[in-house]
Short mmCIF file of C-alpha atoms in Angstrom, two decimals:
data_model
loop_
_atom_site.label_atom_id
_atom_site.label_comp_id
_atom_site.label_asym_id
_atom_site.label_seq_id
_atom_site.Cartn_x
_atom_site.Cartn_y
_atom_site.Cartn_z
CA MET A 260 166.04 -23.95 -18.42
CA SER A 261 169.61 -24.73 -19.13
CA ASP A 262 171.98 -22.35 -17.47
CA GLU A 263 173.67 -21.80 -20.70
CA MET A 264 170.67 -20.06 -21.58
CA TRP A 265 169.80 -18.65 -18.93
CA ASN A 266 173.23 -17.10 -18.96
CA GLU A 267 172.61 -15.65 -21.97
CA LYS A 268 169.82 -13.94 -21.52
CA ALA A 269 170.98 -12.58 -18.40
CA VAL A 270 174.59 -10.71 -20.68
CA ASN A 271 171.77 -9.68 -23.23
CA ARG A 272 169.34 -8.24 -20.96
CA VAL A 273 169.16 -4.39 -19.98
CA SER A 274 168.34 -3.45 -16.72
CA ALA A 275 167.12 -0.50 -16.03
CA ILE A 276 164.48 1.59 -13.15
CA ARG A 277 162.40 4.12 -14.20
CA PHE A 278 160.85 6.51 -12.32
CA LEU A 279 158.15 9.03 -13.78
CA ASP A 280 160.02 12.28 -12.94
CA ASP A 281 163.01 10.95 -14.51
CA GLU A 282 161.65 12.15 -17.73
CA LYS A 283 161.41 15.80 -16.36
CA ASP A 284 164.57 15.44 -14.55
CA GLU A 285 166.59 14.42 -18.21
CA GLU A 286 164.58 17.33 -19.60
CA ASP A 287 166.15 19.54 -17.11
CA ASN A 288 169.55 17.91 -16.98
CA GLU A 289 170.04 19.26 -21.06
CA MET A 290 169.32 23.01 -20.36
CA ARG A 291 171.66 22.68 -16.61
CA THR A 292 175.83 23.24 -17.09
CA LEU A 293 177.98 21.11 -14.47
CA LEU A 294 180.80 23.15 -13.72
CA ARG A 295 184.18 21.73 -12.17
CA ARG A 296 185.78 23.90 -9.30
CA ALA A 297 189.58 23.30 -7.85
CA THR A 298 189.09 22.02 -4.77
CA PRO A 299 192.02 22.19 -2.70
CA HIS A 300 194.52 19.59 -1.19
CA PRO A 301 193.45 18.61 2.59
CA GLY A 302 197.17 19.94 3.57
CA GLU A 303 196.49 23.12 1.91
CA LEU A 304 192.85 23.12 3.36
CA LYS A 305 194.63 22.90 7.37
CA ASN A 306 196.80 25.80 6.37
CA MET A 307 193.86 27.56 5.02
CA LYS A 308 192.49 26.27 7.99
CA LYS A 309 195.93 27.95 10.19
CA THR A 310 196.47 30.89 8.59
CA VAL A 311 192.29 32.09 9.49
CA GLU A 312 192.73 30.82 13.73
CA ASN A 313 195.99 33.03 14.05
CA LEU A 314 194.41 35.68 11.96
CA ARG A 315 191.13 35.82 14.73
CA ASN A 316 193.60 35.01 17.48
CA ASP A 317 195.65 37.92 16.77
CA LEU A 318 192.03 40.10 16.36
CA ASN A 319 191.10 39.28 18.95
CA ALA A 320 193.78 39.98 21.23
CA ALA A 321 194.29 43.38 19.18
CA LYS A 322 190.58 44.01 20.47
CA GLY A 323 190.95 43.08 24.58
CA LEU A 324 194.52 45.64 23.71
CA ASP A 325 192.25 47.91 23.05
CA SER A 326 189.51 47.64 25.32
CA ASN A 327 192.32 48.00 28.62
CA LYS A 328 193.79 51.49 26.49
CA ASN A 329 189.63 51.95 26.88
CA GLU A 330 189.36 51.10 30.36
CA VAL A 331 192.57 52.92 31.39
CA ASN A 332 191.73 56.22 29.39
CA ASN A 333 188.32 56.62 30.75
CA ALA A 334 189.67 55.43 34.56
CA ASN A 335 191.27 58.82 34.44
CA ASP A 336 188.25 60.33 33.67
CA ARG A 337 186.63 58.89 36.56
CA VAL A 338 189.25 59.99 39.19
CA THR A 339 187.71 62.98 41.15
CA THR A 340 189.98 64.15 43.52
CA SER A 341 188.16 65.87 46.90
CA VAL A 342 189.53 69.16 48.40
#
């Protein structure tokens, strides 16, 4: 077989691999719809992360202050005077 004939056969050859489950998948794909969602830019993701971290830190700091106030208020209740 010459190189020219081999190249012709290679160009005209259609290669495809089919699995037994492919027929089912093709039917399912026809019924499904693909929805594209907006994807944030990596810079936007970094800003969103910083914002969430700042909010979380602020909330944790506020909880810490509240727990300190409660400890002070409860400490006053626990103080007893003896005569």
